[in-house]
Coordinates of C-alpha atoms and ligand atoms in Angstrom, one line a residue:
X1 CA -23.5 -0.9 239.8
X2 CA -21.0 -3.7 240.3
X3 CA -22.2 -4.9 237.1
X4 CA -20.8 -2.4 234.7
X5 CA -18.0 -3.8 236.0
X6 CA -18.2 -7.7 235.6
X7 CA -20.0 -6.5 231.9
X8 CA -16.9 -4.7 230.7
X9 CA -14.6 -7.6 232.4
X10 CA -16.3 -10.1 230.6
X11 CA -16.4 -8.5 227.3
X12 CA -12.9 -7.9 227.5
X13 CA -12.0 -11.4 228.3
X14 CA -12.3 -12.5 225.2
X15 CA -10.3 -9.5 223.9
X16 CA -6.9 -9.8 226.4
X17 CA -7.3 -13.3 226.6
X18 CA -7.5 -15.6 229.4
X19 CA -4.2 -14.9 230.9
X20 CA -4.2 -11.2 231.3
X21 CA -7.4 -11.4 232.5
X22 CA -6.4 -13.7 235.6
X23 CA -3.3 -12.1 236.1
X24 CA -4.5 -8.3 235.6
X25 CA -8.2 -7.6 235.9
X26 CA -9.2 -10.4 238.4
X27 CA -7.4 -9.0 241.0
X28 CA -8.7 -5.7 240.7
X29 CA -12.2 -5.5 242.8
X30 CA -14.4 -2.9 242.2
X31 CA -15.4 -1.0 245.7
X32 CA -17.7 2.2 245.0
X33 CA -19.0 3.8 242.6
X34 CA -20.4 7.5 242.3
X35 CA -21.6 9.7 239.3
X36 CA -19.0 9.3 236.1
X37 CA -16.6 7.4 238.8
X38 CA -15.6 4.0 239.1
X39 CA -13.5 3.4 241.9
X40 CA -11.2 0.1 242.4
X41 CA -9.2 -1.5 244.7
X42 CA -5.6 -2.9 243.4
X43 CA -3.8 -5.6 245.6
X44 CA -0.5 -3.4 245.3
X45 CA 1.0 -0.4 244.0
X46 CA 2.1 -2.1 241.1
X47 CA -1.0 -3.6 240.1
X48 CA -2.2 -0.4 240.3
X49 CA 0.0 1.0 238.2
X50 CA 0.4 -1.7 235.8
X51 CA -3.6 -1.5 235.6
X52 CA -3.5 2.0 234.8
X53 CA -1.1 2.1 232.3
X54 CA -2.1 -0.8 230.3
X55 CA -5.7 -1.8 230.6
X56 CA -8.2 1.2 232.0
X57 CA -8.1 3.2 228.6
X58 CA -9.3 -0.8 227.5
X59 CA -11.5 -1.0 230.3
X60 CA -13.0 2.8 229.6
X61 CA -13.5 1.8 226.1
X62 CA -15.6 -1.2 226.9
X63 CA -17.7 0.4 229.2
X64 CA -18.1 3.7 227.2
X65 CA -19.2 0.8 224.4
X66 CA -21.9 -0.7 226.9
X67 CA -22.9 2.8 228.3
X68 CA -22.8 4.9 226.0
X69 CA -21.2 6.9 229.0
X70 CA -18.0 8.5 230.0
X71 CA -16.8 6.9 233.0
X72 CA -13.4 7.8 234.8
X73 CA -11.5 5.6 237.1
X74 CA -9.9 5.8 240.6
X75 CA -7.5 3.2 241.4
X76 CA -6.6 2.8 245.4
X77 CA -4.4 0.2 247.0
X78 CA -5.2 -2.4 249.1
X79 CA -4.2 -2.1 252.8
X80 CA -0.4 -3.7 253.2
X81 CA -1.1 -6.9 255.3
X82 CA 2.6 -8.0 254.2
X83 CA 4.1 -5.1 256.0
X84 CA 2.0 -4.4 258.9
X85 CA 2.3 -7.9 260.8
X86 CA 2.1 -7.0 263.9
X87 CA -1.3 -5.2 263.3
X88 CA -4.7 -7.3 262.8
X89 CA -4.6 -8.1 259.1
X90 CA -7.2 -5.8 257.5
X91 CA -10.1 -7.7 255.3
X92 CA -10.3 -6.4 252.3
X93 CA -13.9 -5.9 251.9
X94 CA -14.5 -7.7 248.0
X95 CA -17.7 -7.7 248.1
X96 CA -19.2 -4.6 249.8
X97 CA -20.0 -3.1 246.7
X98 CA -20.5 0.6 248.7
X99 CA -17.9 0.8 250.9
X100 CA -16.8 4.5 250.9
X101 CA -13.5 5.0 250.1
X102 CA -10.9 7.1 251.9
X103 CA -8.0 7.4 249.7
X104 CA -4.5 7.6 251.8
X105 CA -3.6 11.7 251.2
X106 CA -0.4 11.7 253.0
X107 CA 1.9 12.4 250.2
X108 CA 2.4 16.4 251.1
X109 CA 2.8 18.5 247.8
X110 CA 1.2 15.9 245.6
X111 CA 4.6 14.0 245.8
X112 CA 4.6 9.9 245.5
X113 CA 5.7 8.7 248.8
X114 CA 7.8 5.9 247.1
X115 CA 9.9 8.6 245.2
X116 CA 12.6 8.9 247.4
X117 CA 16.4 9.1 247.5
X118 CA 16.4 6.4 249.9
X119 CA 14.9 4.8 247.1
X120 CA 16.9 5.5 244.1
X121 CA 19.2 3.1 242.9
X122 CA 22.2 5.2 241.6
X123 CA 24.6 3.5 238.8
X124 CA 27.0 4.7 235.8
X125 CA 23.5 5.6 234.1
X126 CA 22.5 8.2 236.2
X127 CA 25.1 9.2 238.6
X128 CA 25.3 12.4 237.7
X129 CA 21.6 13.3 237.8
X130 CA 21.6 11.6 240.6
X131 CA 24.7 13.5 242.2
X132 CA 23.3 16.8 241.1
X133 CA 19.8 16.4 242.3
X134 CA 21.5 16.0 245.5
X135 CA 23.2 18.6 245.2
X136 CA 20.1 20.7 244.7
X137 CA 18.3 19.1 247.6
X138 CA 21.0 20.3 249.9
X139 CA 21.8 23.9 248.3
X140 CA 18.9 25.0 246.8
X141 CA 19.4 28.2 244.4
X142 CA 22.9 28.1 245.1
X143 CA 24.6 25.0 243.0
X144 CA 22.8 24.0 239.7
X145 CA 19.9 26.3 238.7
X146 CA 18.2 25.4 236.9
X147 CA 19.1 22.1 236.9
X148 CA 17.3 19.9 234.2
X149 CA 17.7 16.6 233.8
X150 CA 16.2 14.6 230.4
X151 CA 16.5 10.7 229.4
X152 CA 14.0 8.5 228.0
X153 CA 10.5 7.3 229.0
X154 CA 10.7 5.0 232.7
X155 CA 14.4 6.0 234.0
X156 CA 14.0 7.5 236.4
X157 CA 13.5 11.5 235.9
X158 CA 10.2 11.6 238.0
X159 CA 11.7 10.0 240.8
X160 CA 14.3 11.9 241.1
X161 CA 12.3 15.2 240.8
X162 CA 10.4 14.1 243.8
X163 CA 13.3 12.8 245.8
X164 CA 14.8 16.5 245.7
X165 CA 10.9 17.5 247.2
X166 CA 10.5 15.2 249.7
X167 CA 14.6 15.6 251.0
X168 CA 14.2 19.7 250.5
X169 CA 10.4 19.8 252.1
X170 CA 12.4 17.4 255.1
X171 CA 15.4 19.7 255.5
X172 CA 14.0 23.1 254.8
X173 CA 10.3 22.6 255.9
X174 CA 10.0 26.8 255.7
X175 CA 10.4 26.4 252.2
X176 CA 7.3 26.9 249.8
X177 CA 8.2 23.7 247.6
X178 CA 5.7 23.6 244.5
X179 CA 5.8 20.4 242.0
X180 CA 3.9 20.2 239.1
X181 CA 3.7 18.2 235.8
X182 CA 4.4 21.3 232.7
X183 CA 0.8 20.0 231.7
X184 CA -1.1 21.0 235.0
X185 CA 1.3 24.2 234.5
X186 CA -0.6 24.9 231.3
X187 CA -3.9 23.6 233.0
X188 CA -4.0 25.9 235.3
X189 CA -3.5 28.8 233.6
X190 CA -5.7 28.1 230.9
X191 CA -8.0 28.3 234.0
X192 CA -7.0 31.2 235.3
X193 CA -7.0 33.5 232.2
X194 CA -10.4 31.9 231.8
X195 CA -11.9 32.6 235.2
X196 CA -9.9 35.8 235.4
X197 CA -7.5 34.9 238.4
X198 CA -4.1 35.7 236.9
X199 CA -3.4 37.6 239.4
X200 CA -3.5 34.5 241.6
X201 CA -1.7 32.1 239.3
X202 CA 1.1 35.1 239.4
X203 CA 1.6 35.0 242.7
X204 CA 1.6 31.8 243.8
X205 CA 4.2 30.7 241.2
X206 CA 6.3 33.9 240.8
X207 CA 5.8 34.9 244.5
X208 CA 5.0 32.1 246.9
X209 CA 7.0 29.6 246.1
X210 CA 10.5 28.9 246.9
X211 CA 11.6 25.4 245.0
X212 CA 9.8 25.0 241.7
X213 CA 9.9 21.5 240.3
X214 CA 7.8 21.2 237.1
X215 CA 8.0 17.4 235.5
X216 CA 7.6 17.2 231.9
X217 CA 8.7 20.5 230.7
X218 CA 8.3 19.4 226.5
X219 CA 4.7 19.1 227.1
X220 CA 4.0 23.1 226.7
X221 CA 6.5 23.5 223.8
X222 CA 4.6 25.0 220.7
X223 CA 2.0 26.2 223.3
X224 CA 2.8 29.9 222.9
X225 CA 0.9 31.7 226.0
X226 CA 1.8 29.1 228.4
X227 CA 5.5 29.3 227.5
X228 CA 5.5 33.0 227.7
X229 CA 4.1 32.4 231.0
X230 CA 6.4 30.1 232.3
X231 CA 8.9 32.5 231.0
X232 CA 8.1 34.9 233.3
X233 CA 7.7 32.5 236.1
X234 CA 11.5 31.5 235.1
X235 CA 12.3 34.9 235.2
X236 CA 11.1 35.5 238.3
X237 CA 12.2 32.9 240.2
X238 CA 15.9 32.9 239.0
X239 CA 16.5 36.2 239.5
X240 CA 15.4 36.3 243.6
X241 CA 18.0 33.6 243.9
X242 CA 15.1 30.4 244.0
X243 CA 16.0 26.9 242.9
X244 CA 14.1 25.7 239.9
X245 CA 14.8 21.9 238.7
X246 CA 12.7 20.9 235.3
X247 CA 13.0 17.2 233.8
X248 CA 12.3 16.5 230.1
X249 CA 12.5 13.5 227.6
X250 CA 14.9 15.3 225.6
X251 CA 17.4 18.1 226.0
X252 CA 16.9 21.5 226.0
X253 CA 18.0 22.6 222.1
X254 CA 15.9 19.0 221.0
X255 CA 12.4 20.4 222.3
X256 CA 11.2 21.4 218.8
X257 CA 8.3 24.1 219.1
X258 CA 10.2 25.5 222.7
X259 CA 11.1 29.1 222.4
X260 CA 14.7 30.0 222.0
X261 CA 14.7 32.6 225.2
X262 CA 13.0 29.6 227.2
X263 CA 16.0 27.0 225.8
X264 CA 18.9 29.1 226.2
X265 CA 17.3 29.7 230.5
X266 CA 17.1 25.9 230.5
X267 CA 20.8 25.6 229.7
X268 CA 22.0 28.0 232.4
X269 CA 22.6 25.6 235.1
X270 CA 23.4 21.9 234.8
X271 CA 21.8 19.7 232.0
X272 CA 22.3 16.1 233.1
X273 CA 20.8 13.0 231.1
X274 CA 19.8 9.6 232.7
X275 CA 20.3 7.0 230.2
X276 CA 19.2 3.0 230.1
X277 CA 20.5 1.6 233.5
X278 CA 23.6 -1.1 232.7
X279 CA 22.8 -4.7 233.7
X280 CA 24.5 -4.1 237.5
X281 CA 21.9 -1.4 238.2
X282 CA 18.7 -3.3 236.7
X283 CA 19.4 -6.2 239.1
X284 CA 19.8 -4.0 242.2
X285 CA 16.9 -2.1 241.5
X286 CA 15.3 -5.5 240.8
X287 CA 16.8 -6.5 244.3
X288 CA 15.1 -3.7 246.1
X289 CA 11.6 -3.9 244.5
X290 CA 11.3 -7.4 245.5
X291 CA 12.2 -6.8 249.3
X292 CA 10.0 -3.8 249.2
X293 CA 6.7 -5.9 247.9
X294 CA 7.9 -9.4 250.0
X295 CA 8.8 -11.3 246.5
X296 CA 11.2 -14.0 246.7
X297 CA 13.7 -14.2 243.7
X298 CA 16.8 -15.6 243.7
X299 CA 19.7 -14.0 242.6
X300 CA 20.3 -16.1 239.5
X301 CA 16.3 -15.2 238.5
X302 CA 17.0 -11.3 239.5
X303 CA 20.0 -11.2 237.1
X304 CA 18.2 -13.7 234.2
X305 CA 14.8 -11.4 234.4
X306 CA 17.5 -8.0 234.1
X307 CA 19.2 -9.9 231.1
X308 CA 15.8 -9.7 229.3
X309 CA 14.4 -6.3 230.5
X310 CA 16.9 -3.9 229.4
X311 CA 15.2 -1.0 228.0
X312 CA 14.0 0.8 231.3
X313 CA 12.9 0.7 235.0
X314 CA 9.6 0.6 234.4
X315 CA 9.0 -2.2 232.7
X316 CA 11.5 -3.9 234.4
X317 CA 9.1 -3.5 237.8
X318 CA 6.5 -4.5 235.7
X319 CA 7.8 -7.6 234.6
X320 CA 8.8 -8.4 238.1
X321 CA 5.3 -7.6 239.0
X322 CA 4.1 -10.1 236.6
X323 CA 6.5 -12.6 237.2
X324 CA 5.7 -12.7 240.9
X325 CA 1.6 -12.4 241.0
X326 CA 1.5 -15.7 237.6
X327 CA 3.9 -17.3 239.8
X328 CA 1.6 -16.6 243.1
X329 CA -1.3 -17.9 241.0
X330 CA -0.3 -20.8 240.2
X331 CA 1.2 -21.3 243.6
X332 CA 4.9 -22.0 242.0
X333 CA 8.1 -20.8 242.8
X334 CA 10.3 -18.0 240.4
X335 CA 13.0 -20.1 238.6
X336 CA 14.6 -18.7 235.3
X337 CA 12.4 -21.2 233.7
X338 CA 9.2 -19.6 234.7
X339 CA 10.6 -16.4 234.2
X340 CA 11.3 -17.0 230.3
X341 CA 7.7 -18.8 230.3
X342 CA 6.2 -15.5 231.7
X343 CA 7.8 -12.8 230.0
X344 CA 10.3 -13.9 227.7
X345 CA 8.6 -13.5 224.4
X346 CA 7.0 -9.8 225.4
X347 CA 10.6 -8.8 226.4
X348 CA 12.6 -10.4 223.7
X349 CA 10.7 -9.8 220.4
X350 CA 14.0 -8.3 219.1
X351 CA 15.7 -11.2 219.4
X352 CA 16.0 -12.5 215.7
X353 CA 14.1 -15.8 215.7
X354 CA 16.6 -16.8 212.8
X355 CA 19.9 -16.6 215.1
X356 CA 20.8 -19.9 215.6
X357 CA 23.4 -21.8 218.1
X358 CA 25.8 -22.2 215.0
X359 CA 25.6 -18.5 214.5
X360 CA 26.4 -17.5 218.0
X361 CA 29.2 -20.3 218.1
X362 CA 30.8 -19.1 214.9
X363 CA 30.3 -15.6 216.2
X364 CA 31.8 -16.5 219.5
X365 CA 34.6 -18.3 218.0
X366 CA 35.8 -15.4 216.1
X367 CA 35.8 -13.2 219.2
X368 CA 37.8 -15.4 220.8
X369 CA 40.1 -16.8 217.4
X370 CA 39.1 -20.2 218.7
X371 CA 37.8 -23.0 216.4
X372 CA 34.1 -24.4 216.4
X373 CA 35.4 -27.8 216.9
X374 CA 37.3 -26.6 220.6
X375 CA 33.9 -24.6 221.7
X376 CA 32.3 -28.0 221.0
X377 CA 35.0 -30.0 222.1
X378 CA 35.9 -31.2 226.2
X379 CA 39.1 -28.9 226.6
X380 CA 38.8 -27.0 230.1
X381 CA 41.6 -24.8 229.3
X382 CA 40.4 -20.9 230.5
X383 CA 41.2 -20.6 226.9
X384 CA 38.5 -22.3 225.7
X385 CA 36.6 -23.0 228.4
X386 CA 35.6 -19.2 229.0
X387 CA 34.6 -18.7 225.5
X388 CA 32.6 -21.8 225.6
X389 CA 30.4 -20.9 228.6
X390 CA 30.1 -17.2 226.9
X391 CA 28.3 -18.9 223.4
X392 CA 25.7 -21.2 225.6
X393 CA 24.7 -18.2 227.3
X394 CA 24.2 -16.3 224.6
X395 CA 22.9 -19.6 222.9
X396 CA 20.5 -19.5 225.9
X397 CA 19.8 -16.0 226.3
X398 CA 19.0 -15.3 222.4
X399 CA 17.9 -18.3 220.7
X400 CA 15.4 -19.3 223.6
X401 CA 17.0 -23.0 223.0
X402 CA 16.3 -25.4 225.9
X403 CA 19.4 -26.4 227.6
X404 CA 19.5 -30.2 226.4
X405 CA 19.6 -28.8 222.7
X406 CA 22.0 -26.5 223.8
X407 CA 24.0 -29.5 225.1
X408 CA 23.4 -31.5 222.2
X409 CA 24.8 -28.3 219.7
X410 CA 28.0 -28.3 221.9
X411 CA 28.9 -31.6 221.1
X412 CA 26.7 -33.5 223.5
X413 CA 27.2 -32.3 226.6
X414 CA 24.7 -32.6 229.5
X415 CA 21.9 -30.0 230.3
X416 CA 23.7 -30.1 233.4
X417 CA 27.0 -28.5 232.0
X418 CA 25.2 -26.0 229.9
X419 CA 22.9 -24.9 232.9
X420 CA 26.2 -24.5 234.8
X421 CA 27.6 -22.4 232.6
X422 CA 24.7 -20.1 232.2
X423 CA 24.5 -19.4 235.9
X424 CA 28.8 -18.8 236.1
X425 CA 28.1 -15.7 233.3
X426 CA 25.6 -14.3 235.3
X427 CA 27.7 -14.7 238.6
X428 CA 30.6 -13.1 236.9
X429 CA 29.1 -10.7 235.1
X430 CA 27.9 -8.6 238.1
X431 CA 31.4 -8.1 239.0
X432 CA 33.5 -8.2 235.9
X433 CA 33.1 -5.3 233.6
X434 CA 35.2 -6.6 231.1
X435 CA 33.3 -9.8 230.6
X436 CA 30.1 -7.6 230.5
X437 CA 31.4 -5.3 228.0
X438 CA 32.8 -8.5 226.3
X439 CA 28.9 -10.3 226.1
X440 CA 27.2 -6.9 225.2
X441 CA 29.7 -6.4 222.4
X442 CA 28.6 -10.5 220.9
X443 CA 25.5 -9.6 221.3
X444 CA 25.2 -6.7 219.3
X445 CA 27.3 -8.3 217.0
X446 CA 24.1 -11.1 216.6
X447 CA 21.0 -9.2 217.0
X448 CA 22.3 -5.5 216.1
X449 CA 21.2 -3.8 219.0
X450 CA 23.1 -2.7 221.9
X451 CA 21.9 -3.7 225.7
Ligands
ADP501 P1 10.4 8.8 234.1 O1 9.8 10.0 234.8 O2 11.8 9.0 233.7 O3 9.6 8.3 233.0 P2 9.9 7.4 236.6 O4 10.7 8.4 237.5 O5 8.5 7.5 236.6 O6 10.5 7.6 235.1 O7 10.4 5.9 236.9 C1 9.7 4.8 236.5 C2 9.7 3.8 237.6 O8 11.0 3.3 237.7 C3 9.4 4.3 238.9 O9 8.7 3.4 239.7 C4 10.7 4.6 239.6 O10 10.6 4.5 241.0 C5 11.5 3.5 239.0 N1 13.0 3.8 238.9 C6 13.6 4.5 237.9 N2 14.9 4.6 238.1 C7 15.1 4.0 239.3 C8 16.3 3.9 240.1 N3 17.5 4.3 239.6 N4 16.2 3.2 241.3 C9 15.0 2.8 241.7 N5 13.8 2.9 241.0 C10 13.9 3.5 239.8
MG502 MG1 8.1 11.0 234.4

C-alpha cells in the first residue's frame, strides 16, 4: 500500500517541482492505510496544516488519476520530541508501513487545543472582538448575545470562537457547551430529517445545550430549511437566557441569500469585526509561534518576514513554517536574506516590478520637501537623515534591490550603511506609530495598496 503513495509523490514531483516537494511532501510519511483511507504522519502541526490546505486535494487528484479510486486522507502529528525533553525521545516509526494509529482525542467538544486565549495575540485589529469574546467567556447570556464577530479569511475568528469554549467549558464545566461549523449544522440535519430523528436534532440544540458556538454562519445562507431551522434554534436559545456567539466572513446585512428575520437576530447583541493585524501584532504573533514550535528567528527576521506577510495570520504561520523547515534543510540559519530567498516572491507579487529606487526617492523626497540630491548626499542632519533611511527601506522592501545597488543609487554609499538603515526602520517602527503610519502612507503612495 505504501506505494500509492511514493506513485502519487512521484508523479507530482514533476508537477510542484523539486522544492515543494522536499520542503512539503517529503516530510510527510505515510503510516497506515485502511479501506478508502490514507493516513499520514506530519512532523508538526503546521506541516499538517499547510499539507492539508495546499497539497492533499493535489495529492487526492493524483491518486484518484492512478486508482481510479476515491481515497480520503487523515493527517496526524508527529509525537513532540522538542517539547517533551525530559521523556525518551519517541521514534517515529517511518517505515512501519502498518502501525495502527491512535489519533490524540483530547480536544473535548471537538475544540483545537491550540485555540486558546492564552494564545491570542490581541492588537488595534481585533481588540474588540477580542475584549468581547471575553466578555462572553465570563458572562455567558448576560453581556453580548448574540455576539458575532466577522473579518476576512485567516484572522483570527476561529480562534477566538474556541478560546470562549475552552475558557467557558474551564470555568463553568456544568455548562452544555456545543461548537459546530454552520456546515455540520446543516449536515446534520439533512441527516436527521433523512433518518427521521428531528426530534433528536431538536433537543440537543434547542434543549441540551447551554453555549452555542456555530463557526461559519454564511455557509447556510440561501439554504432555506436549514435556516429556518437554525431559526428556531436561535429562538430558542435566546429566549431561555443562553449565550450564542456565531462568527462569519462578512457582516450580518452582507450575507446575501440569509433571511431577513435570521439578520436582524444576528444584530441584536454585539457585531464586532477583526480586520488585517497592523505590523506590531504580526511580529508578536510571529514571536509566539516561533517559541511555541522551538524556531529561532531574530527579531530583525521576525519584523522583515511581518513586513512581507501582511494580508493575514495564516499565511503569515505559514510562511514562518516554510521559512524555518528550507532553512532546517539546508542546515542554515534564518537571516532576512534567506527569508526574501524563501518567500519573498510568493508574498510580494504585488509589488510592481516597475517601481524603481528613483521612484521611491522622488516619492520620498516629496514626503519629506527634501531634494534628491540631499537623500543621495552625506548630510546626517535628522532632517535628511531620517528621510534617507525611510527610501532605502522602502528601496529594499519593494524593489527587491540588493543593498550594494541600493548603495550605489544613493550616491555610493556602502552596503554597510544601507543595511544599517534598513534594520533602524524596523527597530523604530515597532514603537513609533507615527513613523509606521508615515512608511505605510509611501508605500501606498508606490504600489497603491494599503499594508
Ligand atoms: P479564521 O477563522 O478567521 O479564518 P483562524 O481562527 O482559523 O482564522 O486563524 C488562522 C490561524 O491564525 C490560526 O492558526 C490562528 O491560531 C492564528 N491566529 C489568528 N489570529 C491570531 C492572533 N491574534 N493571535 C495568535 N494567533 C492568531
Ligand atoms: Mg475559521
Amino acid at each position: 500500500m505504501t506505494d500509492i503513495w511514493m506513485d502519487a509523490l512521484a508523479g507530482l514531483r514533476p508537477r510542484l517541482g523539486a522544492e515543494t516537494y522536499e520542503l512539503w511532501l517529503r516530510p510527510m510519511v505515510m503510516v497506515a492505510t485502511a479501506p478508502g483511507v490514507i493516513r499520514l504522519r506530519a512532523p508538526s502541526l503546521f506541516m499538517k496544516e499547510w499539507f492539508e490546505n495546499h497539497y492533499r486535494e493535489a495529492v487526492l487528484q493524483e491518486i484518484f488519476s492512478r486508482t481510479q479510486e476515491r481515497f480520503s486522507i487523515e493527517v496526524d502529528v508527529a509525537p513532540d520530541v522538542a517539547h517533551a525533553s525530559d521523556a525518551a525521545p519517541p521514534v517515529v516509526p517511518a517505515d512501519v508501513p502498518m502501525l495502527p494509529v491512535s489519533r490524540p482525542s483530547s480536544a473535548p467538544l471537538g475544540l483545537s487545543e491550540r485555540y486558546r486565549f492564552g494564545t491570542f495575540i490581541k492588537g488595534a485589529s481585533n481588540e474588540l472582538a477580542a475584549s468581547a469574546a471575553h466578555a462572553v467567556a465570563e458572562e455567558p447570556g448576560k453581556r453580548f448575545n448574540p455576539l458575532f464577530i466577522y473579518g476576512g479569511v485567516g484572522l483570527g475568528k476561529t480562534h477566538l470562537l474556541h478560546a470562549v469554549g475552552h475558557a467557558l467549558h474551564h470555568h463553568r464545566p456544568e455548562l452544555r457547551i456545543v461548537y459546530l461549523s454552520a456546515e455540520r449544522f446543516m449536515n446534520e440535519f439533512i441527516s436527521a430529517v433523512r433518518f427521521n430523528a428531528c426530534d433528536q436534532f431538536r433537543k440537543r440544540y434547542r434543549e441540551d445545550c447551554d453555549v452555542l458556538l456555530v463557526d461559519d454562519i454564511q455557509f447556510i445562507a440561501g439554504r432555506d430549511r436549514t435556516m429556518d431551522e437554525f431559526f428556531h434554534v436561535f429562538n430558542a436559545l435566546y429566549e431561555s437566557g443562553k449565550q450564542i456567539m456565531v462568527t462569519a466572513d462578512r457582516t450580518p446585512s452582507d450575507m446575501q441569500g440569509m433571511e431577513e428575520r435570521i439578520t436582524s437576530r444576528l444584530n441584536w447583541g454585539l457585531v464586532a469585526d477583526i480586520k488585517p493585524p497592523d505590523l506590531e501584532t504580526r511580529v508578536a504573533i510571529l514571536r509566539q509561534k516561533a517559541e511555541d514550535e522551538r524556531i529561532n528567528i531574530a527579531n530583525d527576521v521576525a519584523v522583515y518576514l511581518a513586513t512581507l506577510v501582511r494580508s493575514n495570520v495564516r499565511e503569515l504561520e505559514g510562511a514562518l513554517v516554510r521559512v524555518s523547515t528550507f532553512a532546517a534543510l539546508k542546515g542554515v540559519t534564518i537571516t532576512q536574506e534567506f527569508v526574501r530567498e524563501v518567500i519573498g516572491d510568493t508574498a510580494a507579487p504585488r509589488h510592481s516590478t516597475q517601481l524603481t529606487v528613483e521612484a521611491i526617492q522622488k516619492a520620498v523626497a516629496g514626503y519629506f520637501s527634501v531634494r534628491i540630491t540631499d537623500l543621495k548626499g552625506a548630510r546626517r542632519h535628522k532632517g535628511i537623515a531620517r528621510p534617507r533611511m525611510i527610501a532605502m527601506f522602502l528601496s529594499r522592501e519593494l524593489t527587491g534591490s540588493s543593498y550594494p545597488e541600493i548603495g550605489l543609487r544613493f550616491g555610493g554609499k556602502d552596503h554597510s550603511t544601507v543595511i544599517n538603515a534598513c534594520k533602524r526602520m524596523i527597530e523604530i517602527q515597532i514603537t513609533d506609530p507615527e513613523l509606521r503610519s508615515i512608511i505605510e502612507s509611501l508605500r501606498h503612495q508606490l504600489v497603491g495598496h494599503p499594508t
